[in-house]
Coordinates of C-alpha atoms in Angstrom, one line a residue:
X193 CA 0.0 0.0 0.0
X194 CA 1.3 3.5 -1.0
X195 CA 1.7 5.8 2.0
X196 CA 2.5 9.5 2.0
X197 CA 5.6 10.3 4.1
X198 CA 5.1 12.9 6.9
X199 CA 6.6 16.2 6.1
X200 CA 8.1 18.8 8.5
X201 CA 8.4 22.3 7.0
X202 CA 6.7 25.7 6.9
X203 CA 3.2 25.8 5.4
X204 CA 4.2 27.8 2.3
X205 CA 7.1 25.4 1.5
X206 CA 4.8 22.4 1.8
X207 CA 2.3 24.0 -0.6
X208 CA 5.0 24.8 -3.1
X209 CA 6.5 21.3 -3.1
X210 CA 3.4 19.2 -2.8
X211 CA 3.4 18.3 -6.5
X212 CA 5.8 17.6 -9.3
X213 CA 5.1 18.3 -12.9
X214 CA 5.5 15.6 -15.6
X215 CA 5.4 16.7 -19.2
X216 CA 4.2 14.8 -22.2
X217 CA 3.5 15.4 -25.9
X218 CA -0.1 15.2 -27.1
X219 CA -0.8 13.7 -30.5
X220 CA -4.2 14.2 -32.1
X221 CA -6.0 11.5 -33.9
X222 CA -7.1 13.9 -36.6
X223 CA -7.1 17.5 -37.6
X224 CA -10.7 18.1 -36.4
X225 CA -9.8 17.0 -32.8
X226 CA -6.7 19.3 -32.9
X227 CA -8.8 22.3 -34.0
X228 CA -11.4 21.5 -31.3
X229 CA -8.6 21.5 -28.7
X230 CA -7.4 24.8 -30.0
X231 CA -10.9 26.3 -29.8
X232 CA -11.2 25.1 -26.2
X233 CA -7.8 26.5 -25.2
X234 CA -8.7 29.8 -26.8
X235 CA -11.9 30.0 -24.9
X236 CA -10.1 29.1 -21.7
X237 CA -7.7 32.0 -22.2
X238 CA -10.7 34.3 -22.8
X239 CA -12.2 33.0 -19.5
X240 CA -8.9 33.8 -17.7
X241 CA -8.9 37.3 -19.1
X242 CA -12.5 37.8 -18.1
X243 CA -11.6 36.3 -14.7
X244 CA -9.0 38.9 -14.2
X245 CA -11.6 41.6 -14.7
X246 CA -14.0 39.8 -12.2
X247 CA -11.2 39.6 -9.6
X248 CA -10.4 43.3 -9.9
X249 CA -14.1 44.2 -9.6
X250 CA -14.2 42.0 -6.5
X251 CA -17.1 39.9 -7.8
X252 CA -18.0 37.1 -5.3
X253 CA -16.1 33.9 -6.1
X254 CA -19.2 31.7 -6.6
X255 CA -20.7 34.3 -9.0
X256 CA -17.4 34.5 -10.9
X257 CA -17.3 30.6 -11.2
X258 CA -20.8 30.6 -12.8
X259 CA -20.0 33.5 -15.1
X260 CA -16.8 31.9 -16.4
X261 CA -18.4 28.5 -16.9
X262 CA -20.9 29.9 -19.4
X263 CA -18.5 29.6 -22.3
X264 CA -16.7 26.4 -21.2
X265 CA -17.9 22.7 -21.2
X266 CA -17.5 22.3 -17.5
X267 CA -17.9 24.4 -14.4
X268 CA -14.5 23.0 -13.2
X269 CA -12.9 24.6 -16.2
X270 CA -14.5 27.9 -15.1
X271 CA -13.4 27.5 -11.6
X272 CA -9.8 26.7 -12.7
X273 CA -9.8 29.7 -15.0
X274 CA -10.8 31.9 -12.1
X275 CA -8.1 30.6 -9.8
X276 CA -5.5 31.3 -12.5
X277 CA -6.9 34.8 -12.9
X278 CA -6.7 35.4 -9.1
X279 CA -3.1 34.3 -9.0
X280 CA -2.2 36.6 -11.9
X281 CA -3.9 39.6 -10.1
X282 CA -2.2 38.7 -6.8
X283 CA 1.2 38.5 -8.5
X284 CA 0.9 41.6 -10.7
X285 CA 1.7 44.2 -8.0
X286 CA -0.6 46.7 -9.9
X287 CA 1.1 46.1 -13.3
X288 CA -1.0 45.5 -16.4
X289 CA -1.9 41.8 -16.8
X290 CA -1.6 40.3 -20.3
X291 CA -2.6 36.8 -21.1
X292 CA -1.3 36.1 -24.6
X293 CA -0.9 32.4 -25.1
X294 CA -3.8 29.9 -25.4
X295 CA -3.8 27.1 -22.9
X296 CA -6.2 24.8 -21.0
X297 CA -6.2 23.6 -17.4
X298 CA -8.4 21.7 -15.0
X299 CA -7.8 21.1 -11.3
X300 CA -7.9 17.6 -9.9
X301 CA -10.4 15.8 -7.6
X302 CA -10.1 12.5 -5.9
X303 CA -13.8 11.7 -6.2
X304 CA -13.6 12.3 -10.0
X305 CA -11.1 9.5 -10.5
X306 CA -8.2 12.0 -10.6
X307 CA -9.4 14.7 -12.9
X308 CA -12.9 15.6 -14.2
X309 CA -11.9 17.1 -17.5
X310 CA -8.4 16.0 -18.6
X311 CA -8.3 12.3 -17.8
X312 CA -5.5 9.8 -18.2
X313 CA -7.1 6.5 -19.3
X314 CA -3.8 4.8 -20.0
X315 CA -0.1 5.8 -20.1
X316 CA -0.5 6.5 -23.8
X317 CA -4.0 7.9 -24.0
X318 CA -5.8 11.1 -22.7
X319 CA -9.4 12.1 -22.8
X320 CA -10.3 15.8 -22.8
X321 CA -13.8 17.0 -22.0
X322 CA -15.4 19.0 -24.9
X323 CA -18.8 20.5 -25.5
X324 CA -22.1 18.6 -25.5
X325 CA -20.8 15.5 -23.7
X326 CA -18.1 14.9 -26.3
X327 CA -14.6 13.7 -25.4
X328 CA -11.5 14.4 -27.4
X329 CA -9.1 11.5 -27.5
X330 CA -5.4 12.1 -27.9
X331 CA -2.4 9.9 -27.8
X332 CA 0.2 11.0 -25.3
X333 CA 4.0 10.3 -25.1
X334 CA 5.8 10.6 -21.8
X335 CA 9.5 9.9 -21.2
X336 CA 10.1 6.2 -20.8
X337 CA 11.4 6.7 -17.3
X338 CA 8.0 8.1 -16.2
X339 CA 5.8 5.3 -17.6
X340 CA 5.7 3.2 -14.4
X341 CA 4.9 6.3 -12.4
X342 CA 2.1 7.2 -14.8
X343 CA 0.7 3.7 -14.6
X344 CA 0.6 3.8 -10.8
X345 CA -0.9 7.3 -10.9
X346 CA -3.8 6.0 -13.1
X347 CA -4.4 3.0 -10.9
X348 CA -4.5 5.0 -7.7
X349 CA -6.8 7.6 -9.3
X350 CA -9.2 4.9 -10.4
X351 CA -9.3 3.7 -6.8
X352 CA -9.9 7.3 -5.7
X353 CA -6.7 7.5 -3.7
X354 CA -5.1 10.5 -5.5
X355 CA -5.9 13.4 -7.8
X356 CA -3.9 15.2 -10.4
X357 CA -4.0 18.7 -11.9
X358 CA -3.5 18.8 -15.7
X359 CA -2.8 21.6 -18.1
X360 CA -2.2 21.8 -21.9
X361 CA 0.0 24.3 -23.6
X362 CA 1.2 24.8 -27.2
X363 CA 4.7 25.2 -28.4
X364 CA 5.2 25.8 -32.2
X365 CA 1.6 24.8 -32.6
X366 CA 2.2 21.4 -31.0
X367 CA 0.2 20.5 -27.9
X368 CA 1.8 19.4 -24.7
X369 CA 0.3 18.1 -21.5
X370 CA 1.6 18.9 -18.0
X371 CA 0.6 16.6 -15.1
X372 CA 0.9 17.7 -11.5
X373 CA 1.3 14.6 -9.5
X374 CA 1.8 14.2 -5.7
X375 CA 5.3 14.6 -4.5
X376 CA 5.3 11.4 -2.4
X377 CA 4.3 9.3 -5.4
X378 CA 7.1 10.8 -7.5
X379 CA 9.6 10.2 -4.7
X380 CA 8.8 6.5 -4.8
X381 CA 10.6 6.3 -8.2
X382 CA 13.7 8.1 -7.0
X383 CA 16.9 6.4 -5.9
X384 CA 17.8 7.3 -2.3
X385 CA 20.6 9.8 -3.2
X386 CA 18.2 11.6 -5.7
X387 CA 15.4 11.7 -3.1
X388 CA 17.8 13.1 -0.4
X389 CA 18.9 15.9 -2.8
X390 CA 15.2 16.8 -3.5
X391 CA 14.3 16.9 0.1
X392 CA 17.3 19.2 0.8
X393 CA 16.5 21.5 -2.1
X394 CA 12.8 21.8 -1.2
X395 CA 13.4 22.4 2.5
X396 CA 11.4 19.3 3.4
X397 CA 12.6 16.3 5.4
X398 CA 10.8 13.0 6.0
X399 CA 10.1 11.7 9.5

């Protein structure tokens, strides 16, 4: 049975190092699915931009969630867009906020089998929630060293033991997926010296 090690550190340090990001390349089955993903990412960017305005206007959070969800396939997309917008405002120090690149993100949830909208179904396949109950199916390629980790993540998510946040970005028009997985699960795949270096650099230490 997988167990999360106890961590001794300040609250902010723990929050910062709770997750590790694993990156993979998304490969569309056809041009139509690729264009649908681009449209969804475009509308997510628009939702984040609108979310920035709502945060600055101090619109109540629940109202903002509902407003942003109007143009997205899922309320969780809208909630995630709002949280990104709030982070941008909090980190802007009064400077003008520009959201230029398109991207997509969805927070995780244990009761959703890991993630409600961007779902790993195998270590080489991802489903992305689209409009009207449709799911976009993409192949995904992770580095070979991460495949056992991805397999375990999927199994634990199916058993509602863990969740994972997921985002999708574009580089030279090619889509990439970024999975935020629990730190303790990632450390299981490290050798002892590697794990020790990570604990030291993060300010955490197991007990």
